[in-house]
mmCIF file of C-alpha atoms and ligand atoms in Angstrom:
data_model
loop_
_atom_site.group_PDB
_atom_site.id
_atom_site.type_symbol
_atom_site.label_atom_id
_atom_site.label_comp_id
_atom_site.label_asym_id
_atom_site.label_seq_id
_atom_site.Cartn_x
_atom_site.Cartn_y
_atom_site.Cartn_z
ATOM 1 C CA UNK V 1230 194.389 122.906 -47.660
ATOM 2 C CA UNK V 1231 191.480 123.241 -45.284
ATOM 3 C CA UNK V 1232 189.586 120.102 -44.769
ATOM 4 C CA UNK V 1233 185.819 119.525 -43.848
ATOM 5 C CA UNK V 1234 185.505 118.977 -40.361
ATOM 6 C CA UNK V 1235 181.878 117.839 -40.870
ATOM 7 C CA UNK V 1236 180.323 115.322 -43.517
ATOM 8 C CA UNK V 1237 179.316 112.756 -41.416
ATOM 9 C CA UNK V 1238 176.117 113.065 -41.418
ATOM 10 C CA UNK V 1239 176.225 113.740 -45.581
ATOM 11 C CA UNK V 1240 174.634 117.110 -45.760
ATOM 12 C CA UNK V 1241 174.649 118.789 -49.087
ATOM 13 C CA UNK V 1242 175.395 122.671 -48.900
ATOM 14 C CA UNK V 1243 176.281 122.692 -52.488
ATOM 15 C CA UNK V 1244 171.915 122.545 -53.261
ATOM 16 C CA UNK V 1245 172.585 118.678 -54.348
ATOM 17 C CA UNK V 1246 170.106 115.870 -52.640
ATOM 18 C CA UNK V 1247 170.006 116.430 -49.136
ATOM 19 C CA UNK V 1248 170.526 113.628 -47.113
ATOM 20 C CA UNK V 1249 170.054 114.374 -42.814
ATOM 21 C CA UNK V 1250 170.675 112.218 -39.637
ATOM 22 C CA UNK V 1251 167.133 113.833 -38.998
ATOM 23 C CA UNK V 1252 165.592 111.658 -41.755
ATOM 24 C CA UNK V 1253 167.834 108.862 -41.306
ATOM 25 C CA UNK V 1254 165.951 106.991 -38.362
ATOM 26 C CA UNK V 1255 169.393 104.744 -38.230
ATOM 27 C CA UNK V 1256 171.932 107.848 -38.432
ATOM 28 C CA UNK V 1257 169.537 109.746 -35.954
ATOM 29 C CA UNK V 1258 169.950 106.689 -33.672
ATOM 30 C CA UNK V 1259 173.918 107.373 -33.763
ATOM 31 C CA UNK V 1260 173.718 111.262 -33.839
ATOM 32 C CA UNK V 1261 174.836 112.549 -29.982
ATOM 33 C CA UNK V 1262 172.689 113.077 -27.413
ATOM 34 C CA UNK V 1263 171.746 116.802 -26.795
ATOM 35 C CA UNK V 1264 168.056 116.321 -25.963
ATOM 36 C CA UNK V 1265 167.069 117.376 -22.697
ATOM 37 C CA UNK V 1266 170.518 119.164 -22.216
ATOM 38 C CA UNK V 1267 171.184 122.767 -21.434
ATOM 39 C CA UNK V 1268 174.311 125.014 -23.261
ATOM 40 C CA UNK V 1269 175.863 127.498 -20.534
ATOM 41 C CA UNK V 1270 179.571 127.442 -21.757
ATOM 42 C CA UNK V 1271 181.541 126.109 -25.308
ATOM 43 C CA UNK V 1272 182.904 123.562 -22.439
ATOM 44 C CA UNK V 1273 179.322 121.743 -22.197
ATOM 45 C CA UNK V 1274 179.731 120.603 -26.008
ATOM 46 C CA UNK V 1275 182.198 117.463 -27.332
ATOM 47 C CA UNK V 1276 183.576 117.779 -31.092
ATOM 48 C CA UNK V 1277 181.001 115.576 -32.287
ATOM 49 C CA UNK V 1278 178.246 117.581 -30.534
ATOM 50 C CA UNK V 1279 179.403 121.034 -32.192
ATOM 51 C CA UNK V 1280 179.886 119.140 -35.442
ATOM 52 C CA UNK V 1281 175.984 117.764 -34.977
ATOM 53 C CA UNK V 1282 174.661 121.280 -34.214
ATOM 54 C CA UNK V 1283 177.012 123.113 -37.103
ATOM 55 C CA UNK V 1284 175.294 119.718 -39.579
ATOM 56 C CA UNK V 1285 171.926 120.243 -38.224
ATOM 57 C CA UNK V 1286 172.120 124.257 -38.952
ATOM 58 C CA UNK V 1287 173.344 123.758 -42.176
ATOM 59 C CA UNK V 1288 170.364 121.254 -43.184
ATOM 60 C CA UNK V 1289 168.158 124.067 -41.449
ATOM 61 C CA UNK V 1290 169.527 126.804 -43.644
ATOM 62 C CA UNK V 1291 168.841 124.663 -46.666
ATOM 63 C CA UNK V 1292 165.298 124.071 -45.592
ATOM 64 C CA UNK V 1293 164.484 127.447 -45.112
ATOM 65 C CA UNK V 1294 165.972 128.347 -48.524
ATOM 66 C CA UNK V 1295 163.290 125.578 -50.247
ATOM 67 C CA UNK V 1296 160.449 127.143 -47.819
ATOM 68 C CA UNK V 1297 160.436 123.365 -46.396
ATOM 69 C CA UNK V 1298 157.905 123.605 -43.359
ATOM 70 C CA UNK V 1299 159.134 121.871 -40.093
ATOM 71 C CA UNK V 1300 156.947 122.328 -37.127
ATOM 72 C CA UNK V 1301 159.482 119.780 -35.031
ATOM 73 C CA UNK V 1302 158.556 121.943 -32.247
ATOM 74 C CA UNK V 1303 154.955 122.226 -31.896
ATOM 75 C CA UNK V 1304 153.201 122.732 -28.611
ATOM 76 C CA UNK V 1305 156.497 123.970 -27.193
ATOM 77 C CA UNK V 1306 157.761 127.309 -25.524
ATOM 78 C CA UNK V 1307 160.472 128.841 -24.866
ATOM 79 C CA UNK V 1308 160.689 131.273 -22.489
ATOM 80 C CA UNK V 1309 163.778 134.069 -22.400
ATOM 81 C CA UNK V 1310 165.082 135.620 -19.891
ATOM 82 C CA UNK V 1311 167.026 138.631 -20.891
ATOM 83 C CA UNK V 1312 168.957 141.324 -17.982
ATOM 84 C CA UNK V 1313 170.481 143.072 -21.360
ATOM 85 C CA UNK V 1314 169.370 144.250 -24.575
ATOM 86 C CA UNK V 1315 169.446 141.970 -27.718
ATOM 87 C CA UNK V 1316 168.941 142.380 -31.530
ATOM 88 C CA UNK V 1317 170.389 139.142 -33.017
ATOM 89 C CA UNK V 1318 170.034 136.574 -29.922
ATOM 90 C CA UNK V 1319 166.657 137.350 -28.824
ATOM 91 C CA UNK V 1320 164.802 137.477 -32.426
ATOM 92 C CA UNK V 1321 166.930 134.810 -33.626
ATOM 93 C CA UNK V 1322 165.259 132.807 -30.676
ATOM 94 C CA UNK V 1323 162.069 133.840 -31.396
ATOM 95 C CA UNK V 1324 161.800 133.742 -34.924
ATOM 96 C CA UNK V 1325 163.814 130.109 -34.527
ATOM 97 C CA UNK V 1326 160.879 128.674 -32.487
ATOM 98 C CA UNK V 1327 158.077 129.855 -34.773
ATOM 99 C CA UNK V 1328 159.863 128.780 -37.894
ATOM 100 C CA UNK V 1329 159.901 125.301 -35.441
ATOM 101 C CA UNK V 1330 156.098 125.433 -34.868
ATOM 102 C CA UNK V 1331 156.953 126.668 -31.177
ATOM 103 C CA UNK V 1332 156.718 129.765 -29.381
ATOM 104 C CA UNK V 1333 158.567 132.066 -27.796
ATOM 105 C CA UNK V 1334 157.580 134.504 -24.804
ATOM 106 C CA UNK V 1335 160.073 137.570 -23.863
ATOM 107 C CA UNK V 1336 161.029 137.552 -20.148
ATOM 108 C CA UNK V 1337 162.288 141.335 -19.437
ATOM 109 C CA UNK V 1338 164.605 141.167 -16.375
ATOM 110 C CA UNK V 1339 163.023 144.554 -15.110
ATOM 111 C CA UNK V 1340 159.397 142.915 -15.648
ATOM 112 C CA UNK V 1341 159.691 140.155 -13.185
ATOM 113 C CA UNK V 1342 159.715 140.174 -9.336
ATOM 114 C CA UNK V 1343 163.374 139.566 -8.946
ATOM 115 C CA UNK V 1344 163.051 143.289 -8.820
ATOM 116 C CA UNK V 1345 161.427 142.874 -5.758
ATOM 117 C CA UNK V 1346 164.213 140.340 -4.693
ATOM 118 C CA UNK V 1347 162.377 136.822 -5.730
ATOM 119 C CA UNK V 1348 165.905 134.987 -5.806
ATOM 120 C CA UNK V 1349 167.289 133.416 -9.170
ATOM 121 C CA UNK V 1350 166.574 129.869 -8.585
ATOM 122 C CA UNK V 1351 162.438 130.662 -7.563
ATOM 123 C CA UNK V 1352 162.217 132.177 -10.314
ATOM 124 C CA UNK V 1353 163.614 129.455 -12.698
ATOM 125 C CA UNK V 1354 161.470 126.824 -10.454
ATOM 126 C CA UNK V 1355 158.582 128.637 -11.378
ATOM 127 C CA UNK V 1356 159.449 129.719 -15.076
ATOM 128 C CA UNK V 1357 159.985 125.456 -15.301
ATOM 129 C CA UNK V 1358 156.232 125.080 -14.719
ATOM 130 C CA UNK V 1359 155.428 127.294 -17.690
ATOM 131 C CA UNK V 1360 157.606 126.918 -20.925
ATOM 132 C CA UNK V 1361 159.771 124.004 -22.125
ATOM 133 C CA UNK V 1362 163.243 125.622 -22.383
ATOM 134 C CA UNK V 1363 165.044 129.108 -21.151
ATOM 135 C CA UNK V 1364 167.134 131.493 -22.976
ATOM 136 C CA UNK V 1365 169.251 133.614 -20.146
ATOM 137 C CA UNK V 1366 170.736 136.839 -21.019
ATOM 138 C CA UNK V 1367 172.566 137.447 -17.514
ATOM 139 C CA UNK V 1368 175.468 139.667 -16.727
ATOM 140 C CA UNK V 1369 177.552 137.911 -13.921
ATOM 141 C CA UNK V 1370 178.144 133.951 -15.720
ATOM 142 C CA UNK V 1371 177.354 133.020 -11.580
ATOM 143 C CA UNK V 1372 173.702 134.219 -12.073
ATOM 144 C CA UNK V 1373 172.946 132.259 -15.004
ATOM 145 C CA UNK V 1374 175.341 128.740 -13.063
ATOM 146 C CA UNK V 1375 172.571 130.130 -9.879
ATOM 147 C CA UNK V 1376 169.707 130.358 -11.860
ATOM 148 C CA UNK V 1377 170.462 127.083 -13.658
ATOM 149 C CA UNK V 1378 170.403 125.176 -10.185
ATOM 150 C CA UNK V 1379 166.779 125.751 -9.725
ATOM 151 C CA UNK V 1380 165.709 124.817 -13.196
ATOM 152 C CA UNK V 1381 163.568 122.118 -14.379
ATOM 153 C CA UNK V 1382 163.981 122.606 -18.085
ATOM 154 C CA UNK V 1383 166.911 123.167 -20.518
ATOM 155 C CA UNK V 1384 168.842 126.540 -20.248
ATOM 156 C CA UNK V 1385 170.594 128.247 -23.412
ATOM 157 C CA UNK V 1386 173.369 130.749 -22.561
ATOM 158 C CA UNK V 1387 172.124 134.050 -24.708
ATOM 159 C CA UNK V 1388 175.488 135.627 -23.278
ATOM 160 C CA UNK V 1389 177.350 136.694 -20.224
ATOM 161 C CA UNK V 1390 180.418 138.297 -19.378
ATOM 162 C CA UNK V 1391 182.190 134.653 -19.764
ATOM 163 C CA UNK V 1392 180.792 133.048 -22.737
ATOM 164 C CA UNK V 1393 178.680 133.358 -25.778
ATOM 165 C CA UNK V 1394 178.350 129.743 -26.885
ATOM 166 C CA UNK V 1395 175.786 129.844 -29.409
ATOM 167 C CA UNK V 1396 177.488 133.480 -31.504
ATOM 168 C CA UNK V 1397 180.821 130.924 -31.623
ATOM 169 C CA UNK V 1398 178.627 127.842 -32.694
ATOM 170 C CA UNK V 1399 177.253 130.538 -35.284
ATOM 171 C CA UNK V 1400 180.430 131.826 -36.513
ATOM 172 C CA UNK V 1401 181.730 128.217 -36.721
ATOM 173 C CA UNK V 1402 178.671 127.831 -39.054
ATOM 174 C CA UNK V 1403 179.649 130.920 -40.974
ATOM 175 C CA UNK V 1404 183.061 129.843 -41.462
ATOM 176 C CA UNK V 1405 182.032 126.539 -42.975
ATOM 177 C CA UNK V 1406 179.696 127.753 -45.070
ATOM 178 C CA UNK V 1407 182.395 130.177 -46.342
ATOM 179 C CA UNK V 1408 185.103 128.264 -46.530
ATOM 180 C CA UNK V 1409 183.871 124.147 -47.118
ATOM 181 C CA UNK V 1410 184.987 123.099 -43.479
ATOM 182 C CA UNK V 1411 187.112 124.278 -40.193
ATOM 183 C CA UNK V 1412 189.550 121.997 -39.731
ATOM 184 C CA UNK V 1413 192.989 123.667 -40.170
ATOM 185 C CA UNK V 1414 191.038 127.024 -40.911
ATOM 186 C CA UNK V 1415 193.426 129.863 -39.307
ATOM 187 C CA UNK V 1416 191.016 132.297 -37.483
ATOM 188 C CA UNK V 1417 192.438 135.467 -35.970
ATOM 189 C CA UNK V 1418 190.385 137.496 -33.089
ATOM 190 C CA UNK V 1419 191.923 141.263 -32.823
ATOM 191 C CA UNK V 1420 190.684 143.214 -29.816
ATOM 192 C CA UNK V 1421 189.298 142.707 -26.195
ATOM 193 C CA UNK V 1422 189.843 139.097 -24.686
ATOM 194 C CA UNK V 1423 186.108 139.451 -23.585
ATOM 195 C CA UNK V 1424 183.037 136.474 -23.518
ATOM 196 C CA UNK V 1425 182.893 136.135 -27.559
ATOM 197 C CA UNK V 1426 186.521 135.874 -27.579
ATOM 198 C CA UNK V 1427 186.145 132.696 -24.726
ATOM 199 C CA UNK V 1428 183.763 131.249 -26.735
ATOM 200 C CA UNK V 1429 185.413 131.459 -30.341
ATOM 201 C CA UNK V 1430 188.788 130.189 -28.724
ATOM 202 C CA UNK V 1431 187.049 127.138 -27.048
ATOM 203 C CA UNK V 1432 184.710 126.500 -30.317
ATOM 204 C CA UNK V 1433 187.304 127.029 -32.703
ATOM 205 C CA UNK V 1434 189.941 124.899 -30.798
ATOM 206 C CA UNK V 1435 187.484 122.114 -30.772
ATOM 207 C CA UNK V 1436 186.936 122.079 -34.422
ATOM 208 C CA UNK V 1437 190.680 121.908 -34.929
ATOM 209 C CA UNK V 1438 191.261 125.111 -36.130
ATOM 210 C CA UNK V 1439 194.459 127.369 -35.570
ATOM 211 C CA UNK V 1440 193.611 130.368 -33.729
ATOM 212 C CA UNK V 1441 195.359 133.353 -32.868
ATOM 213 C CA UNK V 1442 194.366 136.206 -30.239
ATOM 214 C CA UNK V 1443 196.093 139.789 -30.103
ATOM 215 C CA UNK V 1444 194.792 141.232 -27.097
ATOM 216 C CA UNK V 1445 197.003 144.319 -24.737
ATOM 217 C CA UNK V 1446 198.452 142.185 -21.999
ATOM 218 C CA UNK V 1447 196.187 143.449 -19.907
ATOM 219 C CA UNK V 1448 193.042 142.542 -21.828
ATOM 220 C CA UNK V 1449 194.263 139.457 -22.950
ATOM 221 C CA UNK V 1450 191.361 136.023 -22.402
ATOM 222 C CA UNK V 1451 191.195 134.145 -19.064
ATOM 223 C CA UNK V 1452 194.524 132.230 -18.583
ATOM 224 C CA UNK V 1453 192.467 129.350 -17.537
ATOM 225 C CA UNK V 1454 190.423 128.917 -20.939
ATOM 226 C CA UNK V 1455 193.378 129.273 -22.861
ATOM 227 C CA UNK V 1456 194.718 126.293 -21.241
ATOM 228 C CA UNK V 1457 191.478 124.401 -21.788
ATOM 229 C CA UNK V 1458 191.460 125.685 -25.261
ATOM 230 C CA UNK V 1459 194.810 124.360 -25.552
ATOM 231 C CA UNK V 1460 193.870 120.920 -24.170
ATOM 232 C CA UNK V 1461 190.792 120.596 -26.697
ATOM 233 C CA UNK V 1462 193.154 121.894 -29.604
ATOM 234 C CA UNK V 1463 196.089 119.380 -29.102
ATOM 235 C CA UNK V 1464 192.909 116.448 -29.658
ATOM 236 C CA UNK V 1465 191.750 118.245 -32.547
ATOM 237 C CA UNK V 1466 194.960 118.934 -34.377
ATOM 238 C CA UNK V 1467 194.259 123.080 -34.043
ATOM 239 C CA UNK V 1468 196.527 125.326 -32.417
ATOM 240 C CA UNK V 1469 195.761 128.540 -29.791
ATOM 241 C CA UNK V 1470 198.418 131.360 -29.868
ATOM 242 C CA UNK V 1471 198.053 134.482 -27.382
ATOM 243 C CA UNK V 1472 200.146 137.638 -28.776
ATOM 244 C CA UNK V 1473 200.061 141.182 -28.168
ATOM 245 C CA UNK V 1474 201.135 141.539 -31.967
ATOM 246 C CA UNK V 1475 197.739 142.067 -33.881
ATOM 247 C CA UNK V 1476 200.006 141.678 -37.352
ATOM 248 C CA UNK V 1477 201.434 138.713 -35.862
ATOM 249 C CA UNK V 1478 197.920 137.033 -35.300
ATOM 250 C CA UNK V 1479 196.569 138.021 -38.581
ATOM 251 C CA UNK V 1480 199.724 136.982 -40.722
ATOM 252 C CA UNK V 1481 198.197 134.469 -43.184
ATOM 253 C CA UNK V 1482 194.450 134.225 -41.325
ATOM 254 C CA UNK V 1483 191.283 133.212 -43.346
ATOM 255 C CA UNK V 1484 188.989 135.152 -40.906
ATOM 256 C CA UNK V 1485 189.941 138.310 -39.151
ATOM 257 C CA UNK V 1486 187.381 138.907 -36.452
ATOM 258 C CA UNK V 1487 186.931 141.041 -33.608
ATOM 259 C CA UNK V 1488 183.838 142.546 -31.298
ATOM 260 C CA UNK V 1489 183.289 145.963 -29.250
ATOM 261 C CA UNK V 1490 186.400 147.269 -26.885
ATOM 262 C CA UNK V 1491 183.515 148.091 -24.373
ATOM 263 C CA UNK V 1492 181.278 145.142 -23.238
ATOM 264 C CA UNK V 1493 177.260 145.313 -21.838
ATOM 265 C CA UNK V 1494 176.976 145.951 -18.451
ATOM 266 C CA UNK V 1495 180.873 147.490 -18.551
ATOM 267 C CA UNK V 1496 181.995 151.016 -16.792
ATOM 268 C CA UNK V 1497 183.494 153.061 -19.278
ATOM 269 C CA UNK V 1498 187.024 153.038 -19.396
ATOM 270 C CA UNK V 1499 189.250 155.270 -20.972
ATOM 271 C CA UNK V 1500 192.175 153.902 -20.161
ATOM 272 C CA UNK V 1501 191.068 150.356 -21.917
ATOM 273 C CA UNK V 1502 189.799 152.464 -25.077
ATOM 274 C CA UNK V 1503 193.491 153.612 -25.348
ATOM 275 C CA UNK V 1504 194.924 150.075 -24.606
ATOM 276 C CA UNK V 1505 192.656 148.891 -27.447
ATOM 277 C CA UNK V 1506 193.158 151.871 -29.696
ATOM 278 C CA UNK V 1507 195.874 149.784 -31.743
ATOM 279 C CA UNK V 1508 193.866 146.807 -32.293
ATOM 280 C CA UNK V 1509 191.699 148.490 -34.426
ATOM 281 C CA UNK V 1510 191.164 145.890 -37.230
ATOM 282 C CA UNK V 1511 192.147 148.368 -40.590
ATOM 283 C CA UNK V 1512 192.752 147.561 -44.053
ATOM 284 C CA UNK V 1513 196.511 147.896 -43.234
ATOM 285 C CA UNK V 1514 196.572 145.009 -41.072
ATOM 286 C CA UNK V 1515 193.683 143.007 -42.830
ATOM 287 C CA UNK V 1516 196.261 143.340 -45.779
ATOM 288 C CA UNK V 1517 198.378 140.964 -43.938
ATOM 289 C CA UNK V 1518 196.106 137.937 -43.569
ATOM 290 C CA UNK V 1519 195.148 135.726 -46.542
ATOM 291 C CA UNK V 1520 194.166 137.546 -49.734
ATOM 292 C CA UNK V 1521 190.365 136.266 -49.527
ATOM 293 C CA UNK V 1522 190.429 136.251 -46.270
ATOM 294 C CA UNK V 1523 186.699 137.130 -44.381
ATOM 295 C CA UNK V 1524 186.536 140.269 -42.176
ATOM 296 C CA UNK V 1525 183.756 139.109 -39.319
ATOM 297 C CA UNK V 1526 182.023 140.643 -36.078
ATOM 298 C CA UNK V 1527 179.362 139.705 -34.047
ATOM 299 C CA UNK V 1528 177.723 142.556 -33.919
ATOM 300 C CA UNK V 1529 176.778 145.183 -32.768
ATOM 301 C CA UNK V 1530 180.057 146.935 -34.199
ATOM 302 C CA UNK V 1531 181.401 150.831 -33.763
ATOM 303 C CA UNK V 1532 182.627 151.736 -36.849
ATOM 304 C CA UNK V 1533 185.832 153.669 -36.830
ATOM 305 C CA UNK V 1534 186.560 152.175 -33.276
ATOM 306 C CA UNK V 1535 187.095 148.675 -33.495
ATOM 307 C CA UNK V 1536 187.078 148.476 -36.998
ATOM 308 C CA UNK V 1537 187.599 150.789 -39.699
ATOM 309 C CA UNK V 1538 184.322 151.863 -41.427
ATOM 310 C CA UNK V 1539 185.940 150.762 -44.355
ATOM 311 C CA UNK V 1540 186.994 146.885 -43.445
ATOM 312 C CA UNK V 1541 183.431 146.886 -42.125
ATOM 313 C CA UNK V 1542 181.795 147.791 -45.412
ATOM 314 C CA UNK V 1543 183.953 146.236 -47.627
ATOM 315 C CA UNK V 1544 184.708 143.401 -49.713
ATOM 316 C CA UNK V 1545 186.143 141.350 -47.613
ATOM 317 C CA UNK V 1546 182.925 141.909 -44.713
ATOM 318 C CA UNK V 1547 180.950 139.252 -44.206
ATOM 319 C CA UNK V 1548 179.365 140.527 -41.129
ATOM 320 C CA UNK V 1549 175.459 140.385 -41.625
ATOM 321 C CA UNK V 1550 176.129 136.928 -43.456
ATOM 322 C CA UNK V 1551 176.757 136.296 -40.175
ATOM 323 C CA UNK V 1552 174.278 137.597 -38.363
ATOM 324 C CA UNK V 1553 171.954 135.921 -40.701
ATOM 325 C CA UNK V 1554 173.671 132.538 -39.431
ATOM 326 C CA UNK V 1555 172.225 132.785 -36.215
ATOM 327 C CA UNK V 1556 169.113 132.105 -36.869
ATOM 328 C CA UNK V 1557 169.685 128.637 -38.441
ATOM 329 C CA UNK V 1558 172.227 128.245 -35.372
ATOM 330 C CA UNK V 1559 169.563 128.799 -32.665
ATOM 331 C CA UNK V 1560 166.980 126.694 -34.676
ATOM 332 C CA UNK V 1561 169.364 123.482 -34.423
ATOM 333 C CA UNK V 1562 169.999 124.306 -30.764
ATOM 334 C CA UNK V 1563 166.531 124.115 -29.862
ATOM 335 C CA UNK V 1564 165.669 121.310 -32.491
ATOM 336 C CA UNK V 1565 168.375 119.380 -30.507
ATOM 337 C CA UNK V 1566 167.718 120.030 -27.079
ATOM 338 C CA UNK V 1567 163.693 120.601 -27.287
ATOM 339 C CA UNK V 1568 162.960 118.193 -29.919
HETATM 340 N N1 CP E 2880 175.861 139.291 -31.383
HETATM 341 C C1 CP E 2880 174.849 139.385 -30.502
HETATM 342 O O1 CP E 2880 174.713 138.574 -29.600
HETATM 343 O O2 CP E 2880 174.009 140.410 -30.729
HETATM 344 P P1 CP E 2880 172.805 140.863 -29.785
HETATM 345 O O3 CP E 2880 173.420 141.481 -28.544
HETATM 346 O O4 CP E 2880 172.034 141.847 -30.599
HETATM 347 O O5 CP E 2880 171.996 139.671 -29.419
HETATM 348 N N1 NVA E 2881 181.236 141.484 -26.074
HETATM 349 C C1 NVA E 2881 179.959 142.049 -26.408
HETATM 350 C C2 NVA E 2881 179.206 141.121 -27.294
HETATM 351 C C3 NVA E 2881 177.863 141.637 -27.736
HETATM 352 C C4 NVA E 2881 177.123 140.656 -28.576
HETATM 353 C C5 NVA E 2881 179.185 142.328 -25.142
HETATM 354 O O1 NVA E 2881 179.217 141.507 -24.220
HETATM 355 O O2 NVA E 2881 178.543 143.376 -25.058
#
């Protein structure tokens, strides 16, 4: 029996009377402190944080769905700062702040003078002086923890190598919304131990949930986070299991989920395209998770090379579901922080 993790704030999601900490002046008062904050890793978030953010999002998805106005944002900008390319992250962003009465400027890596070697930490200095928040899109996770020490404002991890903090925050939205709640959910990632595998480990431990990685030894996540992951799940009743099994990891999963064998910024490598080859997430194996279990990605996907075409277009895909998540996601991020 899965049970809500969230519900303390008494959001509706089933389109009854919706009651928010953000019109509750005396819940508001109690909700956790994110303003002024920045999000660079999962680790920068407690349990009640996440479970504030994945409330707030919800109450923000609602709104949207009644065409409820809310310019909480006004006068504000955010500026983002992206070294890779972006569908979801960067409009997500920018449509969040505009729904939010804000605005949002795009930053092009190969536009601004740390072409011409201005370091990192100038340029965040200066970027400070000019919008109230930045989105960073950075390869290395040291360039964004550089850039970070010479900013003045609030910096939002749009991805590295390491992390992807606000996709897991997402998908931990998704899976509520799909499923009524997280704790005890059983989530299973299939595929590359890479930066949205970091970030749904850490996310999902902290939520409680039980979550199992099949990754080729040699791809498997950072030893480190699984130990942190480990840590946060022993609080939160959840468990973390590393195989090299993918049927093993899926056996009795609500969510099946896995992401691209080759990363941004990556060489290509055959020889990690053939150590991924069998953790291909196909109908075979999705047959051995949960009979409504969700299929989920965070896109973009190759079909037929992490995923069968099929799994990705079937029944059980709820991939653009997700993607649609992020907006609401990155809307109670900044609402949070910015507000
Ligand atoms: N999932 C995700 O972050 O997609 P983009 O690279 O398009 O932002
Ligand atoms: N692991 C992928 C995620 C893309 C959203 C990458 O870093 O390219």
């Amino acid at each position: 029996m899965v049970q809500t993790a969230m519900g303390a704030y008494g959001v509706s999601v089933e389109g009854g009377p919706v009651y928010s900490w953000i019109d509750d002046p005396v819940a508001r008062a109690a909700a956790p402190g994110l303003r002024g904050r920045s999000l660079l890793s999962d680790l920068d978030l407690s349990r009640a944080e996440v479970d504030a953010l994945v409330e707030t999002a919800l109450w923000l998805k609602i709104q949207r769905e009644r065409a409820q106005p809310h310019p909480y944002l006004a006068g504000k900008t955010l500026g983002m700062l992206f070294q890779h390319p972006s569908t979801r992250t960067r409009n997500a962003f920018q449509a969040g702040m505009e729904q939010l009465g804000g605005h949002a400027t795009f930053l092009g890596a190969h536009e601004l003078q740390l072409t011409r070697g201005e370091t990192l930490p100038d340029t965040a200095r200066i970027l400070s002086r000019y919008v109230d928040g930045i989105a960073a899109r950075f390869g290395a996770h040291d360039d964004l923890i550089v850039f970070m020490g010479g900013a003045a404002v609030p910096v939002f991890n749009a991805l590295t190598e390491r992390f992807h903090p606000i996709e897991a925050l997402s998908d931990l939205l998704t899976l509520h919304d799909q499923f009524g709640g997280l704790k005890g959910l059983a989530l299973a990632y299939v595929g590359d131990g890479n930066n949205v595998c970091h970030s749904l480990m850490l996310g999902g431990a902290a939520a409680g949930m039980r979550v199992a990685i099949a990754s080729p030894p040699e791809f498997e996540p950072d030893h480190t986070l699984v130990e942190r992951a480990r840590e946060l799940a022993a609080q939160a009743g959840g468990s973390i299991v590393v195989t090299n099994d993918p049927m093993h990891a899926v056996s009795g999963a609500n969510a099946v989920y896995t992401d691209v064998h080759e990363s941004m910024g990556q060489p290509d490598d055959p020889g990690k395209r053939f150590a991924l080859a069998p953790y291909k997430v196909t109908a075979t194996l999705m047959a051995h998770a949960l009979p409504d279990a969700v299929f989920m990605h965070c896109l973009p996907m190759q079909r037929d090379m992490e995923v069968e075409a099929a799994v990705a277009d079937g029944p059980q895909s709820i991939v653009f579901e997700q993607a649609a998540n992020r907006l609401h996601m990155h809307k109670a991020v900044l609402l949070l922080t910015l507000g």
